[in-house]
Short mmCIF file of C-alpha atoms in Angstrom, two decimals:
data_model
loop_
_atom_site.label_atom_id
_atom_site.label_comp_id
_atom_site.label_asym_id
_atom_site.label_seq_id
_atom_site.Cartn_x
_atom_site.Cartn_y
_atom_site.Cartn_z
CA UNK A 3 114.77 83.47 99.08
CA UNK A 4 115.36 87.05 98.11
CA UNK A 5 112.58 89.31 97.03
CA UNK A 6 114.20 91.29 94.08
CA UNK A 7 117.31 91.41 92.71
CA UNK A 8 119.12 94.17 94.90
CA UNK A 9 118.96 91.31 97.93
CA UNK A 10 120.45 88.44 95.42
CA UNK A 11 123.32 86.74 96.81
CA UNK A 12 125.87 83.94 95.94
CA UNK A 13 128.17 81.51 96.75
CA UNK A 14 131.62 82.25 95.63
CA UNK A 15 133.96 79.97 97.52
CA UNK A 16 133.66 76.17 98.45
CA UNK A 17 133.48 77.42 102.55
CA UNK A 18 130.37 79.28 101.25
CA UNK A 19 128.95 76.45 99.46
CA UNK A 20 129.56 74.12 102.43
CA UNK A 21 127.87 76.92 104.79
CA UNK A 22 124.76 76.46 102.15
CA UNK A 23 124.53 72.60 102.58
CA UNK A 24 124.25 72.85 106.14
CA UNK A 25 121.30 75.67 105.99
CA UNK A 26 123.55 78.67 107.02
CA UNK A 27 122.62 81.89 105.12
CA UNK A 28 125.69 84.08 105.10
CA UNK A 29 125.94 85.59 101.28
CA UNK A 30 127.52 88.10 99.83
CA UNK A 31 125.32 90.80 98.44
CA UNK A 32 125.34 91.40 94.60
CA UNK A 33 125.71 95.11 93.82
CA UNK A 34 125.72 94.84 90.17
CA UNK A 35 122.88 96.44 88.33
CA UNK A 36 123.31 94.94 85.23
CA UNK A 37 121.75 91.83 86.56
CA UNK A 38 119.38 90.85 83.97
CA UNK A 39 115.76 88.86 84.66
CA UNK A 40 117.53 86.03 82.85
CA UNK A 41 119.51 85.35 86.05
CA UNK A 42 117.07 85.94 88.63
CA UNK A 43 114.94 83.39 86.83
CA UNK A 44 117.74 80.74 87.13
CA UNK A 45 118.34 81.65 90.46
CA UNK A 46 114.58 81.09 91.63
CA UNK A 47 114.72 77.59 89.39
CA UNK A 48 117.82 76.82 91.47
CA UNK A 49 116.47 77.83 94.84
CA UNK A 50 113.31 75.79 94.02
CA UNK A 51 115.34 72.83 93.37
CA UNK A 52 117.25 73.22 96.72
CA UNK A 53 120.47 73.51 94.11
CA UNK A 54 123.20 75.03 96.16
CA UNK A 55 125.70 74.52 93.16
CA UNK A 56 127.47 78.01 91.76
CA UNK A 57 125.87 80.21 88.74
CA UNK A 58 127.69 78.33 86.41
CA UNK A 59 126.07 75.21 86.96
CA UNK A 60 122.54 77.03 87.10
CA UNK A 61 123.05 78.12 83.18
CA UNK A 62 123.86 74.73 82.98
CA UNK A 63 120.31 73.63 84.40
CA UNK A 64 118.56 76.54 82.59
CA UNK A 65 119.59 74.98 79.67
CA UNK A 66 117.76 72.29 80.00
CA UNK A 67 114.24 74.17 79.51
CA UNK A 68 111.94 71.38 78.02
CA UNK A 69 108.36 71.19 80.03
CA UNK A 70 109.69 67.49 81.48
CA UNK A 71 112.89 69.33 83.03
CA UNK A 72 112.32 70.22 86.58
CA UNK A 73 108.86 68.41 87.58
CA UNK A 74 107.55 69.80 90.46
CA UNK A 75 105.93 67.45 93.30
CA UNK A 76 102.12 68.57 92.18
CA UNK A 77 102.47 66.93 89.05
CA UNK A 78 102.43 63.49 90.35
CA UNK A 79 99.87 61.46 92.05
CA UNK A 80 99.93 61.57 95.93
CA UNK A 81 100.07 57.98 95.95
CA UNK A 82 103.67 58.21 93.88
CA UNK A 83 106.75 57.79 96.10
CA UNK A 84 109.71 59.77 96.18
CA UNK A 85 111.84 56.64 94.74
CA UNK A 86 109.06 56.77 91.64
CA UNK A 87 109.08 60.32 91.12
CA UNK A 88 113.22 60.27 91.20
CA UNK A 89 113.14 57.19 88.32
CA UNK A 90 110.29 59.47 86.59
CA UNK A 91 112.41 62.47 86.42
CA UNK A 92 115.58 60.73 84.99
CA UNK A 93 113.70 58.69 82.36
CA UNK A 94 112.08 61.94 81.46
CA UNK A 95 114.96 64.10 81.07
CA UNK A 96 115.32 66.06 78.04
CA UNK A 97 118.14 68.35 77.78
CA UNK A 98 119.47 67.41 74.21
CA UNK A 99 117.45 69.63 71.86
CA UNK A 100 119.20 68.49 69.00
CA UNK A 101 118.10 64.79 69.18
CA UNK A 102 114.71 63.42 68.95
CA UNK A 103 112.06 63.58 72.11
CA UNK A 104 112.67 60.34 74.35
CA UNK A 105 109.71 58.04 74.80
CA UNK A 106 109.20 58.74 78.59
CA UNK A 107 109.80 63.22 77.95
CA UNK A 108 106.43 62.49 75.24
CA UNK A 109 104.31 60.65 77.44
CA UNK A 110 105.66 62.98 80.79
CA UNK A 111 104.32 66.05 78.50
CA UNK A 112 101.58 64.62 77.30
CA UNK A 113 100.63 64.04 81.00
CA UNK A 114 101.48 67.81 82.05
CA UNK A 115 99.31 68.74 78.79
CA UNK A 116 96.62 66.68 79.85
CA UNK A 117 96.84 67.66 83.46
CA UNK A 118 96.57 71.47 82.50
CA UNK A 119 93.25 70.65 80.51
CA UNK A 120 91.82 68.82 83.46
CA UNK A 121 92.61 72.04 85.22
CA UNK A 122 90.51 74.55 82.86
CA UNK A 123 87.06 76.00 83.37
CA UNK A 124 84.08 74.16 81.86
CA UNK A 125 83.06 77.16 79.55
CA UNK A 126 86.87 77.49 78.37
CA UNK A 127 86.57 73.62 77.64
CA UNK A 128 83.34 73.66 75.83
CA UNK A 129 84.31 76.80 74.00
CA UNK A 130 87.68 75.73 72.39
CA UNK A 131 85.59 72.32 71.67
CA UNK A 132 83.10 74.20 70.11
CA UNK A 133 86.12 76.24 67.72
CA UNK A 134 87.19 73.03 67.24
CA UNK A 135 84.00 71.53 65.53
CA UNK A 136 83.53 74.69 63.68
CA UNK A 137 87.18 74.53 62.18
CA UNK A 138 86.97 71.06 61.40
CA UNK A 139 84.32 72.02 59.03
CA UNK A 140 86.63 73.67 56.71
CA UNK A 141 88.02 70.19 55.81
CA UNK A 142 84.15 68.99 54.45
CA UNK A 143 83.79 72.44 52.81
CA UNK A 144 86.85 72.28 50.61
CA UNK A 145 86.29 68.26 50.07
CA UNK A 146 82.90 68.84 48.55
CA UNK A 147 84.29 71.83 46.46
CA UNK A 148 86.82 69.84 44.67
CA UNK A 149 84.66 66.26 44.70
CA UNK A 150 81.98 68.49 42.89
CA UNK A 151 84.74 69.84 40.34
CA UNK A 152 86.73 66.55 39.71
CA UNK A 153 83.30 64.42 39.50
CA UNK A 154 82.75 66.62 35.92
CA UNK A 155 86.28 64.68 34.60
CA UNK A 156 86.81 61.63 36.09
CA UNK A 157 84.40 58.72 37.66
CA UNK A 158 82.93 59.24 40.94
CA UNK A 159 85.40 56.91 43.04
CA UNK A 160 88.58 58.51 41.73
CA UNK A 161 87.09 62.02 42.19
CA UNK A 162 86.38 61.28 45.93
CA UNK A 163 89.67 59.71 46.84
CA UNK A 164 91.52 62.30 45.45
CA UNK A 165 89.29 65.09 47.00
CA UNK A 166 89.94 63.31 50.22
CA UNK A 167 93.34 64.13 50.32
CA UNK A 168 92.29 67.76 51.26
CA UNK A 169 91.04 66.37 54.47
CA UNK A 170 94.29 67.70 56.58
CA UNK A 171 93.40 71.02 56.28
CA UNK A 172 90.82 71.30 59.33
CA UNK A 173 92.80 69.29 61.26
CA UNK A 174 96.06 71.40 60.90
CA UNK A 175 93.77 74.20 61.53
CA UNK A 176 92.75 72.64 65.09
CA UNK A 177 96.29 71.21 65.98
CA UNK A 178 97.95 74.06 65.25
CA UNK A 179 95.64 76.60 66.79
CA UNK A 180 95.28 74.03 69.61
CA UNK A 181 91.37 73.90 70.10
CA UNK A 182 90.15 70.72 71.72
CA UNK A 183 89.03 68.13 69.12
CA UNK A 184 87.74 64.93 71.14
CA UNK A 185 89.56 62.12 68.68
CA UNK A 186 92.92 63.70 69.12
CA UNK A 187 92.49 64.35 73.14
CA UNK A 188 91.03 60.89 73.41
CA UNK A 189 94.51 59.17 74.39
CA UNK A 190 95.94 62.31 75.70
CA UNK A 191 93.20 62.66 78.29
CA UNK A 192 93.35 59.40 79.61
CA UNK A 193 96.59 59.60 80.44
CA UNK A 194 96.33 61.15 83.98
CA UNK A 195 93.80 58.69 84.70
CA UNK A 196 95.84 55.75 83.82
CA UNK A 197 98.68 57.40 86.31
CA UNK A 198 96.13 57.78 89.17
CA UNK A 199 96.43 61.75 88.94
CA UNK A 200 92.70 62.30 87.93
CA UNK A 201 89.90 60.17 88.67
CA UNK A 202 87.57 58.27 85.96
CA UNK A 203 84.68 60.62 86.61
CA UNK A 204 86.59 63.72 85.86
CA UNK A 205 87.61 61.84 82.68
CA UNK A 206 84.12 60.89 81.43
CA UNK A 207 82.79 64.47 82.38
CA UNK A 208 85.75 66.25 80.45
CA UNK A 209 85.18 63.83 77.27
CA UNK A 210 81.37 64.54 77.46
CA UNK A 211 82.02 68.49 77.45
CA UNK A 212 84.99 67.96 74.41
CA UNK A 213 82.33 65.95 72.13
CA UNK A 214 79.09 67.93 73.11
CA UNK A 215 81.29 71.17 71.93
CA UNK A 216 82.52 69.64 68.79
CA UNK A 217 79.44 68.30 67.86
CA UNK A 218 77.61 71.32 67.92
CA UNK A 219 80.05 73.63 66.41
CA UNK A 220 80.24 70.82 63.68
CA UNK A 221 76.50 70.90 63.40
CA UNK A 222 76.53 74.87 62.99
CA UNK A 223 79.20 74.70 60.37
CA UNK A 224 76.91 72.19 58.57
CA UNK A 225 73.85 74.26 58.98
CA UNK A 226 75.25 77.69 57.82
CA UNK A 227 78.58 77.07 55.95
CA UNK A 228 77.15 73.69 53.49
CA UNK A 229 74.00 75.58 52.81
CA UNK A 230 76.61 78.65 51.90
CA UNK A 231 78.19 76.46 49.62
CA UNK A 232 74.88 75.21 47.94
CA UNK A 233 73.99 78.39 47.34
CA UNK A 234 77.20 79.45 45.86
CA UNK A 235 77.31 76.70 43.68
CA UNK A 236 80.44 75.32 44.95
CA UNK A 237 78.55 71.95 45.28
CA UNK A 238 75.30 70.28 44.72
CA UNK A 239 72.69 68.28 47.21
CA UNK A 240 73.74 65.26 45.16
CA UNK A 241 77.50 65.82 45.88
CA UNK A 242 76.41 65.83 49.61
CA UNK A 243 74.09 62.75 49.50
CA UNK A 244 77.02 61.05 47.44
CA UNK A 245 79.68 62.26 50.30
CA UNK A 246 77.34 60.73 53.32
CA UNK A 247 76.66 57.47 51.62
CA UNK A 248 80.46 57.19 50.89
CA UNK A 249 80.67 56.69 55.05
CA UNK A 250 77.39 55.24 56.06
CA UNK A 251 77.08 52.66 53.19
CA UNK A 252 78.45 49.69 55.43
CA UNK A 253 77.74 47.11 57.79
CA UNK A 254 77.68 48.27 61.36
CA UNK A 255 80.81 46.28 62.39
CA UNK A 256 82.97 47.37 59.48
CA UNK A 257 82.17 51.32 60.33
CA UNK A 258 82.80 50.27 64.24
CA UNK A 259 86.25 48.73 63.05
CA UNK A 260 87.00 51.49 60.76
CA UNK A 261 86.48 54.04 63.68
CA UNK A 262 89.22 52.06 65.71
CA UNK A 263 91.57 52.32 63.23
CA UNK A 264 91.04 56.59 63.02
CA UNK A 265 90.93 56.64 66.68
CA UNK A 266 94.40 54.58 66.48
CA UNK A 267 95.88 56.80 63.84
CA UNK A 268 94.53 59.56 65.62
CA UNK A 269 96.02 58.93 69.18
CA UNK A 270 99.34 58.46 67.04
CA UNK A 271 99.22 61.95 65.52
CA UNK A 272 98.61 63.00 69.03
CA UNK A 273 101.88 61.46 70.09
CA UNK A 274 103.97 62.53 66.76
CA UNK A 275 102.55 66.26 67.32
CA UNK A 276 104.18 65.75 71.13
CA UNK A 277 107.53 64.62 69.51
CA UNK A 278 107.84 67.34 67.09
CA UNK A 279 109.98 70.32 68.36
CA UNK A 280 108.67 72.81 65.76
CA UNK A 281 105.53 73.81 63.83
CA UNK A 282 106.89 72.94 60.47
CA UNK A 283 107.12 69.36 61.79
CA UNK A 284 103.82 69.05 63.27
CA UNK A 285 102.10 70.60 60.43
CA UNK A 286 103.71 67.65 58.13
CA UNK A 287 102.78 65.00 60.94
CA UNK A 288 99.23 66.17 60.56
CA UNK A 289 99.22 66.16 57.60
CA UNK A 290 100.31 62.60 57.14
CA UNK A 291 98.19 60.92 59.20
CA UNK A 292 95.14 62.56 58.79
CA UNK A 293 95.78 62.39 54.57
CA UNK A 294 96.00 58.98 55.37
CA UNK A 295 92.27 58.68 57.07
CA UNK A 296 90.78 60.52 54.51
CA UNK A 297 92.80 58.61 51.52
CA UNK A 298 91.48 55.11 52.98
CA UNK A 299 88.02 56.49 54.01
CA UNK A 300 88.48 55.85 57.69
CA UNK A 301 85.31 56.72 60.14
CA UNK A 302 86.20 59.66 62.18
CA UNK A 303 83.44 61.29 64.12
CA UNK A 304 83.72 64.43 64.56
CA UNK A 305 84.22 64.90 60.23
CA UNK A 306 81.47 62.22 60.32
CA UNK A 307 79.20 63.64 61.92
CA UNK A 308 79.43 67.17 59.93
CA UNK A 309 79.57 64.90 56.56
CA UNK A 310 76.02 62.89 57.66
CA UNK A 311 74.72 66.03 59.67
CA UNK A 312 74.91 67.87 55.76
CA UNK A 313 72.96 64.75 54.04
CA UNK A 314 70.35 65.51 56.98
CA UNK A 315 69.77 68.79 56.74
CA UNK A 316 69.94 69.24 53.23
CA UNK A 317 70.02 65.36 51.26
CA UNK A 318 67.81 62.99 50.61
CA UNK A 319 69.04 59.76 52.28
CA UNK A 320 70.08 59.97 55.69
CA UNK A 321 67.53 59.85 58.38
CA UNK A 322 67.54 60.80 61.87
CA UNK A 323 68.18 57.80 63.30
CA UNK A 324 70.72 56.44 61.14
CA UNK A 325 72.43 59.93 61.71
CA UNK A 326 72.28 58.96 66.03
CA UNK A 327 73.07 55.45 65.15
CA UNK A 328 76.54 56.19 62.69
CA UNK A 329 77.38 58.83 65.50
CA UNK A 330 77.69 56.48 68.67
CA UNK A 331 79.27 53.73 66.92
CA UNK A 332 81.97 56.07 65.39
CA UNK A 333 82.45 57.57 68.92
CA UNK A 334 82.54 54.51 70.19
CA UNK A 335 85.08 53.32 67.73
CA UNK A 336 87.55 56.24 68.08
CA UNK A 337 87.35 56.13 71.95
CA UNK A 338 88.42 52.27 72.01
CA UNK A 339 91.23 53.24 69.04
CA UNK A 340 92.59 55.85 71.04
CA UNK A 341 92.47 54.73 74.78
CA UNK A 342 93.19 51.17 74.29
CA UNK A 343 95.68 51.01 71.13
CA UNK A 344 97.51 54.37 72.24
CA UNK A 345 97.42 55.22 75.98
CA UNK A 346 97.25 52.37 77.28
CA UNK A 347 100.30 50.44 75.62
CA UNK A 348 102.53 53.30 75.57
CA UNK A 349 101.52 53.90 79.38
CA UNK A 350 102.65 50.49 80.11
CA UNK A 351 105.67 50.76 78.26
CA UNK A 352 106.48 53.59 79.84
CA UNK A 353 106.18 51.79 83.67
CA UNK A 354 108.34 49.18 82.19
CA UNK A 355 110.74 51.72 81.69
CA UNK A 356 110.34 53.14 85.30
CA UNK A 357 110.77 49.55 86.64
CA UNK A 358 113.91 49.20 84.82
CA UNK A 359 115.40 52.43 86.22
CA UNK A 360 114.44 51.93 89.64
CA UNK A 361 116.06 47.97 89.22
CA UNK A 362 119.49 49.94 88.07
CA UNK A 363 119.10 52.16 91.30
CA UNK A 364 119.05 49.42 93.62
CA UNK A 365 121.75 47.74 91.99
CA UNK A 366 123.85 50.66 92.24
CA UNK A 367 123.24 51.16 95.57
CA UNK A 368 123.94 47.82 96.75
CA UNK A 369 127.34 48.03 94.78
CA UNK A 370 127.97 51.33 96.43
CA UNK A 371 127.40 49.64 99.95
CA UNK A 372 129.34 46.94 99.32
CA UNK A 373 132.22 48.94 98.28
CA UNK A 374 131.90 50.86 101.47
CA UNK A 375 131.87 47.65 103.61
CA UNK A 376 135.01 46.61 101.76
CA UNK A 377 136.87 49.82 102.47
CA UNK A 378 136.11 49.28 106.17
CA UNK A 379 137.43 45.69 106.41
#
């Protein structure tokens, strides 16, 4: 591979192509100083993939600029065979930018993103999770302010439902800002483990870091900003207590079931965000999913942490034990909802697709051999 633009070479004739395919190195030196960085990049990609086609084909390959294109061997588990790698590359191809992303393309992109998260430093992970815990607090802040205002003109139940429509604000900030929120990452981070790329212990450690960062950030937001809102007369202690009881006033198994459903919906949100090709689409999708969670009053562990901790600090109805018990139930429920109903099922569908592609490839190979045998006869 040439190290600079002056050394770049190309094969201009069929004979040269034949030489290249036989491992020979006869090449014609480029003397045009106008060769730009884009062509340089294309030649690097072509060389990396052992592609000996002409520059026109390189330009065609470069148009497939999606994340799932040109997957490197290190993106796969060491246990995956070359045949499986080829099958995954085939089903994950996503070269039509005007069409919706394929199912396999979405899943492979999520695996790649998750693998990148696994490789981040502990400090980077905690800081990002801590930031998400702070940012998600904006949802509760504006909800409480709206609830206090609406309560003066509407019955409390209606005021609470309408105020909950502001639920997506913090989630939009977190998702578009790419901070690490546990419920968004639950299904995403489990995919490398389900595919044998990362060990379970690393996943549990990663979950622990993200949960800790989210909770600490949320508690700090509650201690500072919710107190500020009280002193600004945006809402009252009674409003905080009312909203805390809105999430606590259920049997434990109801809270657990609600948390499973919320975790499921957050896993779907992460899937849909990956499927979107532009920021506006992501904002719409996040707003629809999280707005539904807020409207239905489902239990989200990180927002719920701020809701209940605020009442623990400033209210009169929440004890430390009820706060901790609530947090444990909701975290477990969100985790099960995200992993089982999104990651496991969608990953299993992906594996069925891979098996189908392998089966088709085997049939094509048998047909090819049969045709060759028929010609020899």
